[in-house]
Amino acid sequence: MRASAYPLVDAEIAASLVLERTAFLGAETVPLIDCAGRVLAGGIVAAAPLPAFPSSAVDGYAVRAADGGKPLRVVGESAAGRPFERPLEPGTAIRILTGGVLPRGADCVVMMEDVKLSGDVVTVPGGLKPGQNFHAPGADLKAGEPVLPAGVQLGAAEIGLAAALGLAELSVGRRPRVALMSTGDELVEVGKEPGRGQIPDSNRWALLAALREAGAEVRLLGIGPDEPDALRRLVLDALGGADVLVTSGGVSVGTHDLIKPLLESLGDVHIGRVKLKPGKPFTFATIPGQPSPTPTLRASATRMGLTDRPLRGREKVAFGLPGFPVSSLVTFEVFVRPALRKMQGFAQLQRPTLPVRLGYAARASGDRTEYQRVTLRREGRELVAVSTGSQSSSRLMSLAGAHALVRIPPGDQGIDEGSIVEAIILSLP
Ligand code: AMP
Ligand code: MG
């Protein structure tokens, strides 16, 4: 099949097709030290109440509320981690420190600032109420109460909660292993002096950053040549240890665009062109776990009824991103990032959106949905979107510092200046 023979798929349909073909990779148990940024695979329920014991909220005196207004003999101390083990007798008080266990018999704590102390006698104010100034067992969490649902990302507070419940390790979604390759004979390693007609391989570093932000473990394959056999060897070597292949370049219709034919020979190309600007040549394929060496062999295996056993393993997904730097990052945002999040078990696959007022008249150039890059500015209670300038797919300056993407429908209609649109938020000003 010639690359141009691929139907132009609507961008939204393409995005849901990618997600349909993407599966959760399974869970692994990870110690807390490595949990930051990971996705919880199973919900956490409190096995025991938190706090587990009545714990003083202040420094002061543990007393009976009924003893309010009386001078009380101080008979001991309950410091954090060093409880007073005997019950509190009527007419007595226990000096208590923040985090100390409220002794049996006591039902409230009086703050240090509110008492008069003379020798070992403390006079507390009258009108005390049971329950004052301490955290009752289960005040923060009751036993059996849901704590965190599956699918949330583990940040500082979530990890703190797990630790407070005594969980030393958590079940989290496995990170996708991604093999990343740039293609094109014009590319040189960044840092080397480009010869005439050569450019630095910038996509590798941009996509590496994007992949890591999305939670992937990345293996860098470097620069693949515009030569079918060498390219094939490089990809085949890498596929064994990868869940995902991401390439940039080599997907348009020029003679040196080898990615589509390569993916066709390894598996099934589901999407070869999308109605999206930038990003029309975006390509998506699935590859059986153990790819057969040639399409002929695959065909004969199918004839022999062997398709399922020897050729299947865990299916891999492959994304052929366009070479232009902005196209590769925008198609990453639209198609790859949600898929990587689904693989890890994120409940939330998409970026958040917010209504913003368009600060310019937006027109899509042509028959494709356009993802325009904008910065956002606060005006009163509103966010106003301003274009980042020329939206050329080679101009990374249109994406650097952009706060959001706005979707402009195809056709002459566009969206008028001053309209409210739902913007896909990358970061906030
Ligand atoms: P292609 O899709 O291979 O035809 O590439 C389209 C455009 O993107 C060409 O101008 C390439 O030079 C450029 N390009 C491709 N790969 C990269 C890369 N890794 N880094 C920067 N630019 C690239
Ligand atoms: Mg190329």
CSV table of C-alpha atoms and ligand atoms in Angstrom, one decimal:
chain,number,residue,atom,x,y,z
A,1,MET,CA,0.0,0.0,0.0
A,2,ARG,CA,1.3,3.4,-0.9
A,3,ALA,CA,1.4,5.7,2.2
A,4,SER,CA,-0.9,8.2,0.5
A,5,ALA,CA,-3.6,5.6,0.2
A,6,TYR,CA,-4.4,5.7,3.9
A,7,PRO,CA,-7.7,7.4,4.5
A,8,LEU,CA,-7.7,10.7,6.4
A,9,VAL,CA,-9.1,9.8,9.8
A,10,ASP,CA,-10.9,12.3,12.0
A,11,ALA,CA,-8.5,13.3,14.8
A,12,GLU,CA,-11.0,12.4,17.6
A,13,ILE,CA,-11.8,9.1,16.0
A,14,ALA,CA,-8.1,8.3,15.7
A,15,ALA,CA,-7.5,9.2,19.3
A,16,SER,CA,-10.2,6.8,20.6
A,17,LEU,CA,-9.0,4.1,18.2
A,18,VAL,CA,-5.5,4.4,19.7
A,19,LEU,CA,-7.0,4.0,23.2
A,20,GLU,CA,-9.1,1.0,22.2
A,21,ARG,CA,-5.9,-0.7,21.1
A,22,THR,CA,-4.0,0.2,24.2
A,23,ALA,CA,-4.2,-2.0,27.4
A,24,PHE,CA,-3.2,-1.6,31.0
A,25,LEU,CA,0.2,-3.1,31.5
A,26,GLY,CA,-0.4,-4.6,34.9
A,27,ALA,CA,0.6,-3.8,38.4
A,28,GLU,CA,3.9,-4.1,40.3
A,29,THR,CA,4.7,-3.7,44.0
A,30,VAL,CA,7.0,-0.8,44.7
A,31,PRO,CA,8.6,0.5,48.0
A,32,LEU,CA,7.5,4.0,49.0
A,33,ILE,CA,10.9,5.3,48.1
A,34,ASP,CA,10.1,4.8,44.4
A,35,CYS,CA,6.4,5.7,44.5
A,36,ALA,CA,6.4,9.4,43.7
A,37,GLY,CA,4.7,10.0,40.4
A,38,ARG,CA,3.4,6.5,40.0
A,39,VAL,CA,-0.2,5.5,39.6
A,40,LEU,CA,-2.0,3.5,42.4
A,41,ALA,CA,-3.2,0.2,40.9
A,42,GLY,CA,-5.5,-0.9,43.7
A,43,GLY,CA,-7.5,1.3,46.0
A,44,ILE,CA,-6.3,1.8,49.6
A,45,VAL,CA,-8.7,1.2,52.5
A,46,ALA,CA,-7.8,2.1,56.1
A,47,ALA,CA,-7.1,-1.2,57.9
A,48,ALA,CA,-7.0,0.6,61.3
A,49,PRO,CA,-8.3,3.9,62.5
A,50,LEU,CA,-6.1,7.0,62.3
A,51,PRO,CA,-5.1,8.2,64.8
A,52,ALA,CA,-4.9,4.7,66.4
A,53,PHE,CA,-5.1,6.2,69.9
A,54,PRO,CA,-6.5,9.5,71.5
A,55,SER,CA,-3.7,11.9,70.7
A,56,SER,CA,-3.2,15.3,72.3
A,57,ALA,CA,-3.4,18.2,69.8
A,58,VAL,CA,-1.5,20.7,72.1
A,59,ASP,CA,0.9,20.9,75.0
A,60,GLY,CA,-1.1,21.1,78.3
A,61,TYR,CA,-2.8,19.0,80.9
A,62,ALA,CA,-5.0,15.9,80.5
A,63,VAL,CA,-7.9,16.1,82.9
A,64,ARG,CA,-11.5,15.1,83.4
A,65,ALA,CA,-13.9,17.9,82.1
A,66,ALA,CA,-15.8,17.4,85.4
A,67,ASP,CA,-12.8,18.7,87.3
A,68,GLY,CA,-12.9,22.1,85.5
A,69,GLY,CA,-12.3,25.1,87.8
A,70,LYS,CA,-10.5,23.0,90.4
A,71,PRO,CA,-6.9,22.8,91.6
A,72,LEU,CA,-5.5,19.4,90.5
A,73,ARG,CA,-2.4,17.5,91.5
A,74,VAL,CA,-0.1,16.8,88.6
A,75,VAL,CA,0.8,13.1,89.0
A,76,GLY,CA,2.8,12.4,85.8
A,77,GLU,CA,3.5,13.1,82.2
A,78,SER,CA,2.5,11.7,78.8
A,79,ALA,CA,5.0,12.7,76.1
A,80,ALA,CA,4.8,11.7,72.4
A,81,GLY,CA,5.9,8.1,72.3
A,82,ARG,CA,6.1,7.8,76.1
A,83,PRO,CA,2.6,7.3,77.4
A,84,PHE,CA,1.5,7.5,81.1
A,85,GLU,CA,0.2,4.0,81.6
A,86,ARG,CA,-2.0,4.3,84.7
A,87,PRO,CA,-5.6,5.6,84.6
A,88,LEU,CA,-6.2,9.2,85.6
A,89,GLU,CA,-7.8,9.5,89.1
A,90,PRO,CA,-10.4,12.2,89.8
A,91,GLY,CA,-8.8,15.3,91.2
A,92,THR,CA,-5.5,14.8,89.3
A,93,ALA,CA,-4.0,16.0,86.1
A,94,ILE,CA,-1.3,14.6,83.7
A,95,ARG,CA,1.1,16.9,81.9
A,96,ILE,CA,0.7,16.0,78.2
A,97,LEU,CA,2.6,17.0,75.2
A,98,THR,CA,1.5,17.2,71.5
A,99,GLY,CA,1.1,13.7,70.2
A,100,GLY,CA,1.0,12.2,73.6
A,101,VAL,CA,-1.6,9.5,74.4
A,102,LEU,CA,-4.6,10.8,76.4
A,103,PRO,CA,-4.5,8.6,79.6
A,104,ARG,CA,-7.5,6.4,80.4
A,105,GLY,CA,-10.0,8.3,82.5
A,106,ALA,CA,-9.1,11.7,81.0
A,107,ASP,CA,-11.6,13.2,78.5
A,108,CYS,CA,-10.1,16.5,77.6
A,109,VAL,CA,-6.8,18.5,77.4
A,110,VAL,CA,-6.4,22.1,78.7
A,111,MET,CA,-3.8,24.2,76.9
A,112,MET,CA,-0.7,25.2,78.8
A,113,GLU,CA,-1.6,28.9,78.3
A,114,ASP,CA,-4.9,28.5,80.1
A,115,VAL,CA,-3.7,27.1,83.4
A,116,LYS,CA,-2.1,28.4,86.6
A,117,LEU,CA,0.7,26.2,87.9
A,118,SER,CA,2.0,26.4,91.4
A,119,GLY,CA,4.5,23.6,92.4
A,120,ASP,CA,2.8,20.3,91.5
A,121,VAL,CA,-0.7,21.8,91.6
A,122,VAL,CA,-2.4,23.0,88.4
A,123,THR,CA,-5.6,25.1,88.4
A,124,VAL,CA,-7.7,24.6,85.2
A,125,PRO,CA,-10.5,26.9,84.0
A,126,GLY,CA,-14.1,25.9,84.5
A,127,GLY,CA,-16.6,25.0,81.8
A,128,LEU,CA,-14.4,22.3,80.2
A,129,LYS,CA,-16.0,20.1,77.5
A,130,PRO,CA,-15.2,16.4,76.9
A,131,GLY,CA,-13.3,16.0,73.7
A,132,GLN,CA,-11.4,19.3,73.8
A,133,ASN,CA,-7.9,19.6,72.3
A,134,PHE,CA,-7.3,16.0,71.4
A,135,HIS,CA,-7.8,13.8,68.3
A,136,ALA,CA,-10.1,10.9,69.0
A,137,PRO,CA,-9.2,7.5,67.5
A,138,GLY,CA,-10.5,7.4,63.9
A,139,ALA,CA,-11.0,11.2,63.8
A,140,ASP,CA,-8.9,11.4,60.6
A,141,LEU,CA,-9.8,8.0,59.2
A,142,LYS,CA,-12.1,5.2,60.4
A,143,ALA,CA,-11.1,1.6,60.0
A,144,GLY,CA,-12.6,0.4,56.7
A,145,GLU,CA,-12.9,3.9,55.2
A,146,PRO,CA,-11.7,4.3,51.6
A,147,VAL,CA,-8.5,6.3,51.5
A,148,LEU,CA,-7.3,6.5,47.9
A,149,PRO,CA,-9.0,5.1,44.8
A,150,ALA,CA,-7.1,3.2,42.1
A,151,GLY,CA,-5.9,5.4,39.2
A,152,VAL,CA,-4.7,8.4,41.2
A,153,GLN,CA,-1.2,9.6,40.9
A,154,LEU,CA,0.9,9.4,44.0
A,155,GLY,CA,2.2,12.8,45.2
A,156,ALA,CA,3.5,13.9,48.5
A,157,ALA,CA,0.2,13.8,50.4
A,158,GLU,CA,-0.9,10.4,49.0
A,159,ILE,CA,2.5,8.9,49.8
A,160,GLY,CA,2.3,10.4,53.3
A,161,LEU,CA,-1.1,8.9,53.8
A,162,ALA,CA,0.1,5.4,52.8
A,163,ALA,CA,3.0,5.8,55.1
A,164,ALA,CA,0.8,7.0,58.0
A,165,LEU,CA,-1.2,3.8,57.5
A,166,GLY,CA,1.9,1.8,57.8
A,167,LEU,CA,2.1,0.7,54.2
A,168,ALA,CA,5.8,0.3,53.2
A,169,GLU,CA,5.0,-0.6,49.6
A,170,LEU,CA,2.2,0.0,47.2
A,171,SER,CA,0.8,-1.7,44.1
A,172,VAL,CA,1.3,0.7,41.2
A,173,GLY,CA,0.8,0.5,37.4
A,174,ARG,CA,3.9,-0.7,35.6
A,175,ARG,CA,5.7,2.0,33.6
A,176,PRO,CA,5.5,1.6,29.8
A,177,ARG,CA,8.9,0.7,28.3
A,178,VAL,CA,9.3,2.9,25.2
A,179,ALA,CA,11.9,2.5,22.5
A,180,LEU,CA,12.4,5.9,20.9
A,181,MET,CA,14.0,6.5,17.5
A,182,SER,CA,14.5,9.5,15.3
A,183,THR,CA,14.8,8.8,11.6
A,184,GLY,CA,16.4,10.8,8.8
A,185,ASP,CA,19.8,11.0,7.1
A,186,GLU,CA,19.9,14.7,7.7
A,187,LEU,CA,20.1,14.3,11.5
A,188,VAL,CA,23.3,14.6,13.6
A,189,GLU,CA,23.8,14.1,17.2
A,190,VAL,CA,23.1,17.2,19.2
A,191,GLY,CA,26.5,18.8,20.1
A,192,LYS,CA,28.2,17.7,16.9
A,193,GLU,CA,28.8,20.3,14.2
A,194,PRO,CA,26.1,19.8,11.5
A,195,GLY,CA,27.4,19.5,8.0
A,196,ARG,CA,25.8,21.2,5.0
A,197,GLY,CA,22.1,20.2,5.0
A,198,GLN,CA,22.3,18.5,8.3
A,199,ILE,CA,20.3,19.5,11.5
A,200,PRO,CA,20.6,18.4,15.1
A,201,ASP,CA,18.3,15.6,16.2
A,202,SER,CA,16.2,17.8,18.4
A,203,ASN,CA,13.1,15.5,18.4
A,204,ARG,CA,14.9,12.9,20.4
A,205,TRP,CA,15.3,15.2,23.4
A,206,ALA,CA,11.9,16.8,23.1
A,207,LEU,CA,10.2,13.4,23.0
A,208,LEU,CA,12.4,12.0,25.7
A,209,ALA,CA,11.2,14.8,28.0
A,210,ALA,CA,7.6,14.3,27.0
A,211,LEU,CA,7.8,10.6,27.4
A,212,ARG,CA,9.3,10.8,30.9
A,213,GLU,CA,6.7,13.4,31.9
A,214,ALA,CA,4.1,10.9,30.9
A,215,GLY,CA,5.6,8.2,33.1
A,216,ALA,CA,7.5,6.1,30.5
A,217,GLU,CA,10.8,4.4,30.8
A,218,VAL,CA,12.7,5.2,27.7
A,219,ARG,CA,15.3,3.4,25.7
A,220,LEU,CA,17.0,5.6,23.2
A,221,LEU,CA,17.7,4.0,19.8
A,222,GLY,CA,19.4,7.0,18.4
A,223,ILE,CA,19.1,8.0,14.8
A,224,GLY,CA,17.7,5.4,12.3
A,225,PRO,CA,18.9,5.7,8.8
A,226,ASP,CA,16.7,6.3,5.7
A,227,GLU,CA,17.5,2.7,4.6
A,228,PRO,CA,14.9,0.0,5.0
A,229,ASP,CA,17.0,-3.0,6.1
A,230,ALA,CA,19.1,-1.2,8.6
A,231,LEU,CA,16.0,0.6,10.0
A,232,ARG,CA,14.2,-2.8,10.3
A,233,ARG,CA,17.1,-4.4,12.2
A,234,LEU,CA,17.3,-1.5,14.6
A,235,VAL,CA,13.6,-1.7,15.3
A,236,LEU,CA,13.5,-5.5,15.6
A,237,ASP,CA,16.3,-5.5,18.1
A,238,ALA,CA,14.6,-2.9,20.2
A,239,LEU,CA,11.0,-4.4,20.1
A,240,GLY,CA,11.8,-7.4,22.3
A,241,GLY,CA,12.2,-5.3,25.4
A,242,ALA,CA,9.7,-2.7,24.7
A,243,ASP,CA,5.9,-2.2,25.1
A,244,VAL,CA,5.8,0.8,22.8
A,245,LEU,CA,7.8,2.0,19.8
A,246,VAL,CA,7.9,5.8,19.1
A,247,THR,CA,9.6,7.1,16.0
A,248,SER,CA,9.8,10.6,14.6
A,249,GLY,CA,10.1,11.4,10.9
A,250,GLY,CA,9.8,9.2,7.9
A,251,VAL,CA,6.0,9.0,7.8
A,252,SER,CA,5.1,11.4,4.9
A,253,VAL,CA,4.9,10.3,1.3
A,254,GLY,CA,8.4,11.0,0.1
A,255,THR,CA,10.6,8.2,-1.2
A,256,HIS,CA,12.7,8.2,2.0
A,257,ASP,CA,9.7,7.8,4.3
A,258,LEU,CA,10.1,4.2,5.4
A,259,ILE,CA,8.2,4.0,8.7
A,260,LYS,CA,4.8,3.0,7.3
A,261,PRO,CA,6.1,0.2,5.1
A,262,LEU,CA,8.2,-1.0,8.0
A,263,LEU,CA,5.2,-1.1,10.4
A,264,GLU,CA,3.1,-2.8,7.8
A,265,SER,CA,5.6,-5.5,7.6
A,266,LEU,CA,5.8,-6.0,11.4
A,267,GLY,CA,2.1,-5.7,12.2
A,268,ASP,CA,-1.1,-3.8,11.4
A,269,VAL,CA,-1.2,-0.1,10.5
A,270,HIS,CA,-4.5,1.2,11.8
A,271,ILE,CA,-4.0,4.9,11.1
A,272,GLY,CA,-1.8,6.4,8.4
A,273,ARG,CA,-3.1,9.9,8.1
A,274,VAL,CA,-5.2,12.1,10.4
A,275,LYS,CA,-7.3,15.3,9.9
A,276,LEU,CA,-5.1,17.2,12.2
A,277,LYS,CA,-2.8,20.2,11.9
A,278,PRO,CA,0.0,19.9,12.7
A,279,GLY,CA,0.4,16.1,12.4
A,280,LYS,CA,-1.4,14.9,9.3
A,281,PRO,CA,1.0,11.9,8.6
A,282,PHE,CA,0.6,10.5,12.2
A,283,THR,CA,0.8,6.7,12.0
A,284,PHE,CA,-0.4,4.2,14.5
A,285,ALA,CA,0.2,0.4,14.4
A,286,THR,CA,0.0,-2.6,16.6
A,287,ILE,CA,2.7,-5.3,16.5
A,288,PRO,CA,2.3,-8.9,17.7
A,289,GLY,CA,4.5,-9.8,20.6
A,290,GLN,CA,6.9,-11.9,18.6
A,291,PRO,CA,6.9,-10.4,15.1
A,292,SER,CA,7.5,-12.8,12.2
A,293,PRO,CA,10.4,-12.0,10.0
A,294,THR,CA,8.5,-11.5,6.8
A,295,PRO,CA,4.9,-10.8,5.7
A,296,THR,CA,5.1,-14.1,3.6
A,297,LEU,CA,5.9,-16.1,6.7
A,298,ARG,CA,3.0,-14.4,8.6
A,299,ALA,CA,0.7,-15.2,5.7
A,300,SER,CA,1.7,-18.9,5.7
A,301,ALA,CA,1.4,-19.1,9.5
A,302,THR,CA,-2.1,-17.7,9.1
A,303,ARG,CA,-2.9,-20.4,6.5
A,304,MET,CA,-1.7,-23.0,8.8
A,305,GLY,CA,-3.9,-21.7,11.6
A,306,LEU,CA,-0.8,-20.7,13.7
A,307,THR,CA,-1.6,-17.0,14.1
A,308,ASP,CA,-2.4,-17.0,17.7
A,309,ARG,CA,0.3,-19.0,19.3
A,310,PRO,CA,3.7,-18.4,17.8
A,311,LEU,CA,3.0,-14.9,16.6
A,312,ARG,CA,1.1,-13.4,19.5
A,313,GLY,CA,2.7,-12.4,22.8
A,314,ARG,CA,1.8,-9.1,24.4
A,315,GLU,CA,0.8,-6.9,21.6
A,316,LYS,CA,2.9,-3.8,21.2
A,317,VAL,CA,1.8,-0.4,20.0
A,318,ALA,CA,3.8,1.7,17.6
A,319,PHE,CA,3.5,5.5,17.0
A,320,GLY,CA,5.1,6.9,13.9
A,321,LEU,CA,5.2,10.6,14.7
A,322,PRO,CA,5.8,13.2,12.0
A,323,GLY,CA,9.3,14.7,11.7
A,324,PHE,CA,8.5,18.4,12.1
A,325,PRO,CA,9.2,19.2,15.7
A,326,VAL,CA,5.9,20.8,16.6
A,327,SER,CA,4.0,18.1,14.7
A,328,SER,CA,5.8,15.4,16.7
A,329,LEU,CA,5.0,17.0,20.0
A,330,VAL,CA,1.4,17.9,19.2
A,331,THR,CA,0.7,14.3,18.0
A,332,PHE,CA,2.4,13.1,21.1
A,333,GLU,CA,0.0,15.2,23.2
A,334,VAL,CA,-3.1,14.1,21.3
A,335,PHE,CA,-2.4,10.4,20.8
A,336,VAL,CA,0.6,9.1,22.7
A,337,ARG,CA,0.3,10.7,26.2
A,338,PRO,CA,-3.3,9.4,26.8
A,339,ALA,CA,-2.2,5.9,25.7
A,340,LEU,CA,0.8,5.9,28.0
A,341,ARG,CA,-1.5,7.0,30.9
A,342,LYS,CA,-3.9,4.2,30.1
A,343,MET,CA,-1.1,1.7,30.1
A,344,GLN,CA,-0.2,2.8,33.7
A,345,GLY,CA,-3.8,2.8,34.9
A,346,PHE,CA,-4.4,6.5,35.3
A,347,ALA,CA,-8.1,7.3,35.9
A,348,GLN,CA,-7.6,10.6,34.1
A,349,LEU,CA,-6.1,10.1,30.6
A,350,GLN,CA,-6.5,13.6,29.2
A,351,ARG,CA,-5.1,17.0,30.2
A,352,PRO,CA,-7.5,19.2,32.1
A,353,THR,CA,-9.5,21.8,30.1
A,354,LEU,CA,-10.7,25.3,31.1
A,355,PRO,CA,-13.0,27.8,29.4
A,356,VAL,CA,-10.9,30.7,28.0
A,357,ARG,CA,-11.8,33.7,26.0
A,358,LEU,CA,-10.1,33.7,22.6
A,359,GLY,CA,-8.1,36.9,22.2
A,360,TYR,CA,-7.8,36.6,18.4
A,361,ALA,CA,-9.9,35.5,15.5
A,362,ALA,CA,-8.9,31.8,14.8
A,363,ARG,CA,-9.2,30.2,11.4
A,364,ALA,CA,-8.0,26.7,10.6
A,365,SER,CA,-6.0,26.7,7.4
A,366,GLY,CA,-7.7,24.0,5.3
A,367,ASP,CA,-9.7,20.9,6.0
A,368,ARG,CA,-8.1,19.7,9.2
A,369,THR,CA,-8.8,20.4,12.9
A,370,GLU,CA,-6.0,22.7,14.0
A,371,TYR,CA,-4.4,22.6,17.4
A,372,GLN,CA,-3.2,26.2,17.9
A,373,ARG,CA,-0.7,27.0,20.6
A,374,VAL,CA,-1.6,29.9,22.9
A,375,THR,CA,-0.4,31.6,26.0
A,376,LEU,CA,-3.0,32.5,28.7
A,377,ARG,CA,-3.3,35.8,30.5
A,378,ARG,CA,-5.6,36.6,33.4
A,379,GLU,CA,-8.0,39.4,32.7
A,380,GLY,CA,-10.3,40.0,35.7
A,381,ARG,CA,-12.0,36.7,36.3
A,382,GLU,CA,-11.2,35.3,32.8
A,383,LEU,CA,-8.3,33.7,31.1
A,384,VAL,CA,-7.6,35.2,27.7
A,385,ALA,CA,-5.8,33.1,25.0
A,386,VAL,CA,-3.3,34.8,22.8
A,387,SER,CA,-1.7,33.1,19.9
A,388,THR,CA,2.0,32.2,20.1
A,389,GLY,CA,2.6,33.6,16.6
A,390,SER,CA,3.3,31.7,13.5
A,391,GLN,CA,1.8,28.2,13.8
A,392,SER,CA,4.3,26.7,11.4
A,393,SER,CA,4.9,23.0,12.3
A,394,SER,CA,8.7,23.5,12.2
A,395,ARG,CA,8.5,26.5,14.6
A,396,LEU,CA,9.1,25.2,18.1
A,397,MET,CA,8.8,28.7,19.4
A,398,SER,CA,5.0,28.3,18.9
A,399,LEU,CA,5.0,25.6,21.6
A,400,ALA,CA,7.8,26.8,23.9
A,401,GLY,CA,6.1,28.5,26.8
A,402,ALA,CA,2.6,27.8,25.5
A,403,HIS,CA,0.0,27.4,28.2
A,404,ALA,CA,-2.6,25.7,26.2
A,405,LEU,CA,-3.8,24.2,23.0
A,406,VAL,CA,-7.1,25.4,21.4
A,407,ARG,CA,-8.9,23.2,18.9
A,408,ILE,CA,-10.0,25.1,15.8
A,409,PRO,CA,-12.5,23.3,13.6
A,410,PRO,CA,-11.8,23.0,9.9
A,411,GLY,CA,-13.4,25.2,7.3
A,412,ASP,CA,-13.8,28.9,6.8
A,413,GLN,CA,-16.0,29.5,9.8
A,414,GLY,CA,-13.2,29.4,12.5
A,415,ILE,CA,-13.9,30.9,15.9
A,416,ASP,CA,-14.5,34.6,16.4
A,417,GLU,CA,-12.3,36.8,18.6
A,418,GLY,CA,-14.0,37.0,22.0
A,419,SER,CA,-15.6,33.6,21.9
A,420,ILE,CA,-15.3,31.2,24.8
A,421,VAL,CA,-13.5,28.0,24.0
A,422,GLU,CA,-12.5,25.0,26.0
A,423,ALA,CA,-8.6,25.0,26.1
A,424,ILE,CA,-6.4,22.0,26.7
A,425,ILE,CA,-4.2,23.2,29.6
A,426,LEU,CA,-0.5,22.4,29.4
A,427,SER,CA,0.4,24.7,32.3
A,428,LEU,CA,-1.1,27.8,33.9
A,429,PRO,CA,0.4,31.2,33.8
B,1,AMP,P1,10.1,13.8,7.7
B,1,AMP,O1,8.8,13.5,8.3
B,1,AMP,O2,11.1,12.7,7.9
B,1,AMP,O3,9.9,14.1,6.2
B,1,AMP,O4,10.6,15.1,8.3
B,1,AMP,C1,9.9,16.3,8.2
B,1,AMP,C2,10.8,17.5,8.7
B,1,AMP,O5,11.1,17.3,10.1
B,1,AMP,C3,12.1,17.6,8.0
B,1,AMP,O6,12.4,19.0,7.8
B,1,AMP,C4,13.1,17.0,8.9
B,1,AMP,O7,14.4,17.5,8.8
B,1,AMP,C5,12.5,17.4,10.3
B,1,AMP,N1,12.9,16.4,11.3
B,1,AMP,C6,12.8,15.0,11.1
B,1,AMP,N2,13.3,14.4,12.2
B,1,AMP,C7,13.7,15.4,13.0
B,1,AMP,C8,14.4,15.3,14.3
B,1,AMP,N3,14.6,14.2,14.9
B,1,AMP,N4,14.7,16.5,14.9
B,1,AMP,C9,14.5,17.7,14.3
B,1,AMP,N5,13.9,17.8,13.1
B,1,AMP,C10,13.5,16.6,12.4
B,2,MG,MG,12.8,12.1,7.0
